[in-house]
XYZ file of N, CA and C in Angstrom:
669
model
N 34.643 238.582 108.936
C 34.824 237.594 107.864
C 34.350 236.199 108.286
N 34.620 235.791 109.368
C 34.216 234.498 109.870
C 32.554 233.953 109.533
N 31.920 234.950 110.202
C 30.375 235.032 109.630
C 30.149 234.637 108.226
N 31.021 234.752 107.758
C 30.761 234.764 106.081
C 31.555 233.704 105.874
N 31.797 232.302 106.081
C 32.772 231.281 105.097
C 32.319 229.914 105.678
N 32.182 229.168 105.072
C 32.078 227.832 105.119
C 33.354 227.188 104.867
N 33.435 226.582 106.101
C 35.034 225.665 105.813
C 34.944 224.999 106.629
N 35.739 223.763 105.858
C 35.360 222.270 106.298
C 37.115 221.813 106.111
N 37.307 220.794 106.713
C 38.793 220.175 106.409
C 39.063 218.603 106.935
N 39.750 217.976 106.560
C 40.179 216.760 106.621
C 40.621 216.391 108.451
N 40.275 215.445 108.821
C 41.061 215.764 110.332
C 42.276 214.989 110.224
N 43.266 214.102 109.078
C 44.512 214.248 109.423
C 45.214 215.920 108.370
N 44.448 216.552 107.960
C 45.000 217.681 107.327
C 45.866 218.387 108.288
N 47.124 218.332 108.400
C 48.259 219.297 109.251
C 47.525 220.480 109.648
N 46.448 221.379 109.528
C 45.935 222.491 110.140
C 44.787 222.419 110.096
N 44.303 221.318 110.309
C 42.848 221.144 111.334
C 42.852 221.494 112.558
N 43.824 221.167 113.108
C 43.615 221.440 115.065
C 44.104 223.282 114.566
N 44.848 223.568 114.006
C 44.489 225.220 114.189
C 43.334 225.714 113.658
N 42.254 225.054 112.057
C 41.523 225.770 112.355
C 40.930 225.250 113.365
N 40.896 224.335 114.091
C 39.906 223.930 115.163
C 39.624 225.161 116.586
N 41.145 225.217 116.868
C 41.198 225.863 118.215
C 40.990 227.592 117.731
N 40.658 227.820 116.127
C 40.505 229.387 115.668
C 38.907 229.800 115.830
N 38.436 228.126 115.941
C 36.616 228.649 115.590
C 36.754 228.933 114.170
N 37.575 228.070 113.232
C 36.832 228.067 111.910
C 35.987 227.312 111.490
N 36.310 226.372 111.803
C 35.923 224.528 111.142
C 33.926 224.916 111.183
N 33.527 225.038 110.284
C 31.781 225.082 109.975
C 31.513 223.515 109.334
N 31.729 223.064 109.162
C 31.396 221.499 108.869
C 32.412 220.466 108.943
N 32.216 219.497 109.275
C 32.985 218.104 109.543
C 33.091 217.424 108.233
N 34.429 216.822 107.576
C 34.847 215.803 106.269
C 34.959 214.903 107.091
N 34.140 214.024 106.631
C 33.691 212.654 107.083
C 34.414 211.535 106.159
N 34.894 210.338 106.368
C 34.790 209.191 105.326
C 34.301 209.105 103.962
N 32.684 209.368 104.260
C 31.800 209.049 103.045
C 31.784 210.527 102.403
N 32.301 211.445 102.783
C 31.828 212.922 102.405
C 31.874 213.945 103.135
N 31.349 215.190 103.078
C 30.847 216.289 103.364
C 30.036 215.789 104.446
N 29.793 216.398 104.840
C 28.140 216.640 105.916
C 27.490 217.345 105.089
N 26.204 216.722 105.176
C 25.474 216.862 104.174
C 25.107 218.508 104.368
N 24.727 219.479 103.247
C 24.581 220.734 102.961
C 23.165 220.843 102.553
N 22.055 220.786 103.503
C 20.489 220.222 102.466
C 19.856 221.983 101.701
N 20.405 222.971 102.429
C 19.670 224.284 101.925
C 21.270 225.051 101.758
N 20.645 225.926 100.585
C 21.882 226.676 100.573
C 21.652 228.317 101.958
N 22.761 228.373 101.763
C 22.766 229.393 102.921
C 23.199 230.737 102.562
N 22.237 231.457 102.318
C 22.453 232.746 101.872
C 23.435 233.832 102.697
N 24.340 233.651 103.938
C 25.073 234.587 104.574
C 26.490 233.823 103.683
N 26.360 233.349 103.364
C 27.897 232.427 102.897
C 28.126 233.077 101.932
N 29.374 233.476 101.479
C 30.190 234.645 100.644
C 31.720 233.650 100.199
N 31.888 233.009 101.055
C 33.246 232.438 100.695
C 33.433 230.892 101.037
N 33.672 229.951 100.532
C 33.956 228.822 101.066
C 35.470 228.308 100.833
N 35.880 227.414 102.146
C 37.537 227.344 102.123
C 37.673 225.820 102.267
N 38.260 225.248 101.334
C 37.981 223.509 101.527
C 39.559 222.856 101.691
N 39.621 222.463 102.891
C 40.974 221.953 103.034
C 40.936 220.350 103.120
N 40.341 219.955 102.495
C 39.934 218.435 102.326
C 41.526 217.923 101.620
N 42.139 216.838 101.918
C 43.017 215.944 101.658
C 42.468 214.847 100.943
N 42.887 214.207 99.422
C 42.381 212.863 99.224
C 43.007 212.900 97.521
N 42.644 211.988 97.346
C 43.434 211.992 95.858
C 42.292 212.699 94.455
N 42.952 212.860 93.481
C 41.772 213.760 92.354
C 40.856 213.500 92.120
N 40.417 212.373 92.058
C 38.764 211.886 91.819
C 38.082 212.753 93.715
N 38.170 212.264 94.657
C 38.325 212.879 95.862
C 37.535 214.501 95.884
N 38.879 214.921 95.354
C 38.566 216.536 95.256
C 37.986 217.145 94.223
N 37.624 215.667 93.494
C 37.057 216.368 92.317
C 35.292 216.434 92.666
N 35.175 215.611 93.463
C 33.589 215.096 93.861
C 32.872 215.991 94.680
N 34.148 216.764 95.952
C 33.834 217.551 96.578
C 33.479 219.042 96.257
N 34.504 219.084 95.100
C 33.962 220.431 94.173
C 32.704 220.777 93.748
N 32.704 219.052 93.150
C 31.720 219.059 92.023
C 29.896 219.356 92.976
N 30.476 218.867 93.601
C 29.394 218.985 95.327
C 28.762 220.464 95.746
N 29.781 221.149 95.766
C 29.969 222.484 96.320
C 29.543 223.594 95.479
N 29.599 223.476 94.084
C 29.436 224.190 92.987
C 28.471 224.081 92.730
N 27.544 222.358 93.049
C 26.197 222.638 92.573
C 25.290 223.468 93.555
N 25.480 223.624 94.820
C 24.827 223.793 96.119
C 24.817 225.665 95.772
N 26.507 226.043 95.763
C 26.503 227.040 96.089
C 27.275 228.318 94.744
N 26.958 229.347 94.890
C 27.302 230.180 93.833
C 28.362 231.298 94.634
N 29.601 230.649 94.995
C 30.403 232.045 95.738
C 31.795 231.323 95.456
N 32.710 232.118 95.750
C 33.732 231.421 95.265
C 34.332 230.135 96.435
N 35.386 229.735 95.669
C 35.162 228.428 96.391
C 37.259 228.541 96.493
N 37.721 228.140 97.708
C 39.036 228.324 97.883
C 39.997 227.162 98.485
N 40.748 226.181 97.195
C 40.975 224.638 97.941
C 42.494 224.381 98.175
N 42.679 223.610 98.930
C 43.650 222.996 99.251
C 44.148 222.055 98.100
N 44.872 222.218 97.143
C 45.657 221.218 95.818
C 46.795 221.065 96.725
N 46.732 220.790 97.308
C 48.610 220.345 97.901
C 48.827 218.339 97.141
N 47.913 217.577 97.059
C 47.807 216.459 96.770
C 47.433 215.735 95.182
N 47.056 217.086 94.737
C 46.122 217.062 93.227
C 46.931 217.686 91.982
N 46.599 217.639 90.969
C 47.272 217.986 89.562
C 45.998 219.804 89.858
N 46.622 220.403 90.329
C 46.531 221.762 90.587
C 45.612 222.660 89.200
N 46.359 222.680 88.487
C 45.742 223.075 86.885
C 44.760 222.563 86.336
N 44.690 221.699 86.419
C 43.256 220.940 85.785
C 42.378 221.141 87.145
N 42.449 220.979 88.295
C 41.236 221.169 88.981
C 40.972 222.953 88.302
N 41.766 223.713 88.298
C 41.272 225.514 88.090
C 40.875 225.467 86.745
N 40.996 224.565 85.864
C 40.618 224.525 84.335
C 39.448 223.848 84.520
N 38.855 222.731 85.521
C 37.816 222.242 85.435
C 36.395 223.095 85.863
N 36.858 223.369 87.291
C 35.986 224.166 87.705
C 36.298 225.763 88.118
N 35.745 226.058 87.247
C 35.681 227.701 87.118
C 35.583 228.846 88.332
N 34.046 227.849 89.510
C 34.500 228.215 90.758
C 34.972 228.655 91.757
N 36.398 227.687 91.488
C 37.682 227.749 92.085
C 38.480 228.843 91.736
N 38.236 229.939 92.763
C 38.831 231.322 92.471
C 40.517 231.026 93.228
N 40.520 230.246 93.812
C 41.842 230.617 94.477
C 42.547 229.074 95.022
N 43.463 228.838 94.727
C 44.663 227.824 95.270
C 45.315 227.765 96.256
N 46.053 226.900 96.970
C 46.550 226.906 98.622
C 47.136 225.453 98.554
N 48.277 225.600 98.649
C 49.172 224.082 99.260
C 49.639 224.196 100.575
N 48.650 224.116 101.405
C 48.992 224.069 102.705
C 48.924 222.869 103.234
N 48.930 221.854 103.128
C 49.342 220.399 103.962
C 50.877 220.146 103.853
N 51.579 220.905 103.418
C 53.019 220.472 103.426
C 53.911 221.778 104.053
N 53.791 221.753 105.504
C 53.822 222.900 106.487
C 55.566 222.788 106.817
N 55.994 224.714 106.939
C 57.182 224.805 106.834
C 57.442 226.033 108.319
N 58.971 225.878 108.550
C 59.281 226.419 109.898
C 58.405 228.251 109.860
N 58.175 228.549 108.732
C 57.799 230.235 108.605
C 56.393 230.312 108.782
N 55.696 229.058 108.489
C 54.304 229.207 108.813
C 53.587 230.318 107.269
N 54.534 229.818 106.193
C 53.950 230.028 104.977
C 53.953 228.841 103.591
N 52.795 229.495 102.992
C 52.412 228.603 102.346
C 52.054 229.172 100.681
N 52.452 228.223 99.380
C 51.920 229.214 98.846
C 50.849 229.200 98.228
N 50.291 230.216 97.422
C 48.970 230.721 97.064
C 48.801 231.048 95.978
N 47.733 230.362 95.208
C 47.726 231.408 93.229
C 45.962 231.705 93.429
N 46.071 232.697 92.700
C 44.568 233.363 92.271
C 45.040 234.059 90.976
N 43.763 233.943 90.311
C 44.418 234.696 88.994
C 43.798 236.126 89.352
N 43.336 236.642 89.952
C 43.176 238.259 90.211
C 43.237 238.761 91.636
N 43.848 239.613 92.326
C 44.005 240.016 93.218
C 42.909 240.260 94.199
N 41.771 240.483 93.790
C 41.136 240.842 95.118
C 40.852 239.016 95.651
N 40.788 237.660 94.710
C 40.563 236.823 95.169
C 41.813 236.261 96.182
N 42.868 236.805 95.766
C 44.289 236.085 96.311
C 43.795 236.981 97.884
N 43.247 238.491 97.648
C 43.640 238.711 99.196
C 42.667 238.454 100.236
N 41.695 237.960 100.024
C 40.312 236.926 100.499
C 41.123 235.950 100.972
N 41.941 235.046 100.533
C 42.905 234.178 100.955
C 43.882 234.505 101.749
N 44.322 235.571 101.877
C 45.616 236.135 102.529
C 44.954 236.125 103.864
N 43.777 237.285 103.439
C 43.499 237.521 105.135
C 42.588 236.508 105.850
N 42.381 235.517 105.373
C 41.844 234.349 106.010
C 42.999 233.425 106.550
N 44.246 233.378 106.067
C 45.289 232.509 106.622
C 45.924 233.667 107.638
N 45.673 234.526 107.789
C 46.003 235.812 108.505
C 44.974 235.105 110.106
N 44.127 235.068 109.865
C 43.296 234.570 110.869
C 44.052 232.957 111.724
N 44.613 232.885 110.963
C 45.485 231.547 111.808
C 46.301 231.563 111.993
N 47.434 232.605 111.746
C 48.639 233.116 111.919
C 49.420 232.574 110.753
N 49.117 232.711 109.772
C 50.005 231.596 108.847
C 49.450 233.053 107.705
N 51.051 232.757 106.376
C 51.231 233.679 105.585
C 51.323 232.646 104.027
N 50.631 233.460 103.287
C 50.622 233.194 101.934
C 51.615 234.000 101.224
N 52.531 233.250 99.801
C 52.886 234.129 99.291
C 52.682 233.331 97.901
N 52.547 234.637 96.985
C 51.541 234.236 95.682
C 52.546 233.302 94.478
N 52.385 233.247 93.690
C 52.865 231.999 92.831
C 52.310 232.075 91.609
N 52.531 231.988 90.268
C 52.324 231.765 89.040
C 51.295 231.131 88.605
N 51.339 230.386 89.214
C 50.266 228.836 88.792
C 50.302 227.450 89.671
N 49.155 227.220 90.080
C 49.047 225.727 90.927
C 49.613 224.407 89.999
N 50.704 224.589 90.031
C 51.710 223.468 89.343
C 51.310 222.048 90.572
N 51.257 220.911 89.676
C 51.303 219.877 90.785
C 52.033 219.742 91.960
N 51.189 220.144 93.038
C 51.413 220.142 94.391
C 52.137 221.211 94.842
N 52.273 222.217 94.125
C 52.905 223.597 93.961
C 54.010 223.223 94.063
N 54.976 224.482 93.813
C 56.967 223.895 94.312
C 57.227 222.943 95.561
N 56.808 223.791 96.248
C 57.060 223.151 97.809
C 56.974 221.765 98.197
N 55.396 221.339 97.633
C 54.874 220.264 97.564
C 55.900 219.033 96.958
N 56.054 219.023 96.038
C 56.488 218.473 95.069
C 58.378 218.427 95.357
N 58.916 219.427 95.606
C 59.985 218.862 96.231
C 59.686 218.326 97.594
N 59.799 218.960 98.552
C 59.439 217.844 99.911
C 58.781 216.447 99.445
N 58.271 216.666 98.877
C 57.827 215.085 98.849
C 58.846 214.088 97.930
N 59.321 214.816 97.473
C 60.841 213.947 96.850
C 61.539 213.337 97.792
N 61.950 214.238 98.384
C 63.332 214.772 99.181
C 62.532 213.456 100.868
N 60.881 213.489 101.344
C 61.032 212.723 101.951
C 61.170 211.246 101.668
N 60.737 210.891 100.164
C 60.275 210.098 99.454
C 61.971 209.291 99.893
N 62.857 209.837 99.285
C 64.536 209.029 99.254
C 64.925 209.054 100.505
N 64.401 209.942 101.811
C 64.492 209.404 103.032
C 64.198 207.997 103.309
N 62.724 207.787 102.715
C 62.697 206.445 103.359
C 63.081 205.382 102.607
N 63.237 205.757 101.183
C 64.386 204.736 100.019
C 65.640 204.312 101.415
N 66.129 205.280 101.459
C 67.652 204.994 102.234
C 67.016 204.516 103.565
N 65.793 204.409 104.023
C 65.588 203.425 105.433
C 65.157 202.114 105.016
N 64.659 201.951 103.834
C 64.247 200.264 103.165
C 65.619 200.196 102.584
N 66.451 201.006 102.500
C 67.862 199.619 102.794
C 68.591 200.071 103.022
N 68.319 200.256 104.059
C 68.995 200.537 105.689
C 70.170 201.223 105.099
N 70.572 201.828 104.877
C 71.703 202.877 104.464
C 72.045 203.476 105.743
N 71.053 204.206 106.638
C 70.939 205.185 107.596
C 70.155 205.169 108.421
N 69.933 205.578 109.402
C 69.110 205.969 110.363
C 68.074 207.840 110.074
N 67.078 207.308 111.182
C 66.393 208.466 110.708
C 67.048 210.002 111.483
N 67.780 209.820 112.051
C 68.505 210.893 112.686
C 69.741 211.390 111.446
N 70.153 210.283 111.294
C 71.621 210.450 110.410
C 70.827 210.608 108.877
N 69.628 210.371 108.389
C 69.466 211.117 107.348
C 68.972 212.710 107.673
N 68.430 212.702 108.591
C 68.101 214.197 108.689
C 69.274 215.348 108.913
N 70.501 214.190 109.466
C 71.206 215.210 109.620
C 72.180 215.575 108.947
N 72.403 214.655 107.759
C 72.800 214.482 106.420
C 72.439 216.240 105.910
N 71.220 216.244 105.855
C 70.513 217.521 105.004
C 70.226 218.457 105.451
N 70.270 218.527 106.939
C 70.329 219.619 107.555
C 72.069 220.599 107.408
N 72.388 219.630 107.759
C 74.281 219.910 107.676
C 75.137 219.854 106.771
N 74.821 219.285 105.483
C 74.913 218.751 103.925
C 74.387 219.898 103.267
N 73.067 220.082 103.778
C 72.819 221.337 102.521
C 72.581 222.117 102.817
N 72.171 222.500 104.224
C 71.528 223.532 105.270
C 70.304 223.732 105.097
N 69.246 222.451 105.060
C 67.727 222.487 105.186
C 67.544 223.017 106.401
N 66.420 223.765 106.862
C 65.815 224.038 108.059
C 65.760 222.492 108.666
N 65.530 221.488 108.381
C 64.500 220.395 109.007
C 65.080 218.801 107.858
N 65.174 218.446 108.320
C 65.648 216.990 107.753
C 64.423 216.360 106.872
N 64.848 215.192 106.308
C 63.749 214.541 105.669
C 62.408 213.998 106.634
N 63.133 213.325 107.670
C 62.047 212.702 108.587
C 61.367 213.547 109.464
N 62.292 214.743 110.246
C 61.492 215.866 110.631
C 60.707 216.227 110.253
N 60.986 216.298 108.629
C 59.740 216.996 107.823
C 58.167 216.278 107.789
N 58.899 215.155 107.530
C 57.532 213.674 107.193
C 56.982 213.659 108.959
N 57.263 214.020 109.985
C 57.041 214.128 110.835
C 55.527 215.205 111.557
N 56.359 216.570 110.722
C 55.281 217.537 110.675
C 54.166 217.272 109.784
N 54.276 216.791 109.027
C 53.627 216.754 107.730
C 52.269 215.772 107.680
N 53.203 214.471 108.174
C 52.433 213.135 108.307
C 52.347 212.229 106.701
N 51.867 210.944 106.341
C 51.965 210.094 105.248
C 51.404 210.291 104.154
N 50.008 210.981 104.866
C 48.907 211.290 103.652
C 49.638 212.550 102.537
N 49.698 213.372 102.402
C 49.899 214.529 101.527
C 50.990 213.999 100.826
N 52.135 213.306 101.260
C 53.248 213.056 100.632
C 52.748 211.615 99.884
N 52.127 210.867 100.279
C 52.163 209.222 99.424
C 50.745 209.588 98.257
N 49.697 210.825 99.012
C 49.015 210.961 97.662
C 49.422 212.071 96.579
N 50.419 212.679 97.076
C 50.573 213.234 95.768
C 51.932 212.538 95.168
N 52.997 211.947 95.500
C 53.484 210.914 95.046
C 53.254 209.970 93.916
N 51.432 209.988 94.488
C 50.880 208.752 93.732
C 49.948 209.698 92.644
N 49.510 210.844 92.880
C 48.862 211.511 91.536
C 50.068 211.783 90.855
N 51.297 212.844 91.098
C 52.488 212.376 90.152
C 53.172 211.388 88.979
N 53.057 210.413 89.921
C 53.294 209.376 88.921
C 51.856 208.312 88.298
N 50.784 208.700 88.449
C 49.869 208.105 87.509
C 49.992 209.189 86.188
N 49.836 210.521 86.555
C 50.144 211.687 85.818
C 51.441 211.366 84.397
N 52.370 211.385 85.113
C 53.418 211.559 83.944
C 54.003 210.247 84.056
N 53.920 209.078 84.935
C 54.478 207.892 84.231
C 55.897 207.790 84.975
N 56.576 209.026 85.722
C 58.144 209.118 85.611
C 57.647 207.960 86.927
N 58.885 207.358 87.037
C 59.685 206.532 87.885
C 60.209 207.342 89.452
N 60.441 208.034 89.207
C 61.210 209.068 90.410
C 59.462 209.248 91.396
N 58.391 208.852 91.005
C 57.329 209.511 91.743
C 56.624 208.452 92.640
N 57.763 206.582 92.266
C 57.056 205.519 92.536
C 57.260 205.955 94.287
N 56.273 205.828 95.104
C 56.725 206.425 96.857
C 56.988 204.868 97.440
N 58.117 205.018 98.372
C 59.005 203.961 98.714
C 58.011 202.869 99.227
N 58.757 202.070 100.128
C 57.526 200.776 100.423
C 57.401 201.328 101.798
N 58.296 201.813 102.470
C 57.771 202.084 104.020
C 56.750 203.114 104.219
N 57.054 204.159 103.319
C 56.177 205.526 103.725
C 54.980 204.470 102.963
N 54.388 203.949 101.896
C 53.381 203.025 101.541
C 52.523 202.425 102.758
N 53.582 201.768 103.431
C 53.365 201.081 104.746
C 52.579 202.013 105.704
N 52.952 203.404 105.996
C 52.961 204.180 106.730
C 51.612 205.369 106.456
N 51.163 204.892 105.044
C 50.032 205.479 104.389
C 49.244 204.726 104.898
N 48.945 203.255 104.618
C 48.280 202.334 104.296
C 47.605 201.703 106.364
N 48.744 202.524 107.046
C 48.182 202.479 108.545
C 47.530 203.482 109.059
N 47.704 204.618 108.109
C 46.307 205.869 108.808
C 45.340 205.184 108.706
């Protein structure tokens, strides 16, 4: 399978250094873009895009990829309004919110037909990490979208000072029996995935609950 996929990814994306140390990574996401793609490449069967950035972002990179190449194309929405990228581009056989990484080393996954979902399976199979399938790429899938709440009022309660980052984690570890606290989590995770989909959220629907605090802001705004 390797022979056959083009995949490229973000280098603060949470599973860059695994695909790195797997021998996946076939092109470098740069600042300005892609590395440039000048001929299409006829052994390529599958492409896997774990690019991080907000919807215009992933919309460019699609839009990039689709003109170049005719195979299916398999992205990372962990940050994006999920549905409208699979309504835009047709492409896009298969979904993946993997930047918002959990103690099981799963993540989940939508395809609307099975042989595309298991093209996906056994490619996260290759990194030791497990997909499990899902309805529909809802913004930032479940997972997404709570964790990023849940770290979001972590750092509410550290901009005024309520708590410490130990004593909120351990609030919710012991409070509700999370695997992993708020800051643990934002820890694994890192600023990006949580403050941009935060911020596609609430341009999206307007709610208030999606404004992301001023520190994690802070904490975006220094990657």
């Amino acid at each position: 399978m390797k022979n056959e996929l083009l995949v490229f990814a973000s280098k603060d994306h949470p599973l860059y250094k695994k695909l790195k140390e797997n021998d996946l990574l076939t092109h470098e996401l740069k600042k300005e873009g892609l590395d440039p793609i000048h001929e299409k490449n006829i052994d390529i069967k599958y492409i896997f895009d774990f690019s991080l950035g907000r919807d215009e972002e992933k919309a460019h990179i699609l839009t990039h990829l689709a003109k170049k190449f005719e195979v299916p194309i398999f992205s990372d929405l962990s940050c994006v309004h999920g549905e409208r990228i699979i309504e835009l581009y047709p492409s896009v056989k298969g979904a993946f919110s993997a930047a918002f990484l959990t103690p099981t080393n799963t993540f989940e996954g939508y395809a609307k037909n099975d042989e595309d979902f298991l093209v996906m399976e056994s490619f996260f199979h290759l990194i030791g990490m497990k997909l499990f399938r899902v309805e529909n790429p809802g913004h930032g899938f479940t997972l997404g979208r709570t964790l990023s709440m849940i770290i979001n009022e972590g750092f509410f309660a550290l901009d005024d000072y309520l708590a410490t980052e130990k004593n909120i984690d351990l609030a919710m570890k012991y409070g509700v029996n999370y695997p992993l606290g708020p800051m643990e989590w934002y820890q694994m995770i890192g600023p990006k995935p949580v403050y941009q989909l935060l911020e596609s959220l609430h341009l999206t629907t307007g709610d208030k609950r999606y404004i992301p605090a001023s520190g994690l802001k802070e904490a975006f705004e220094r990657e």
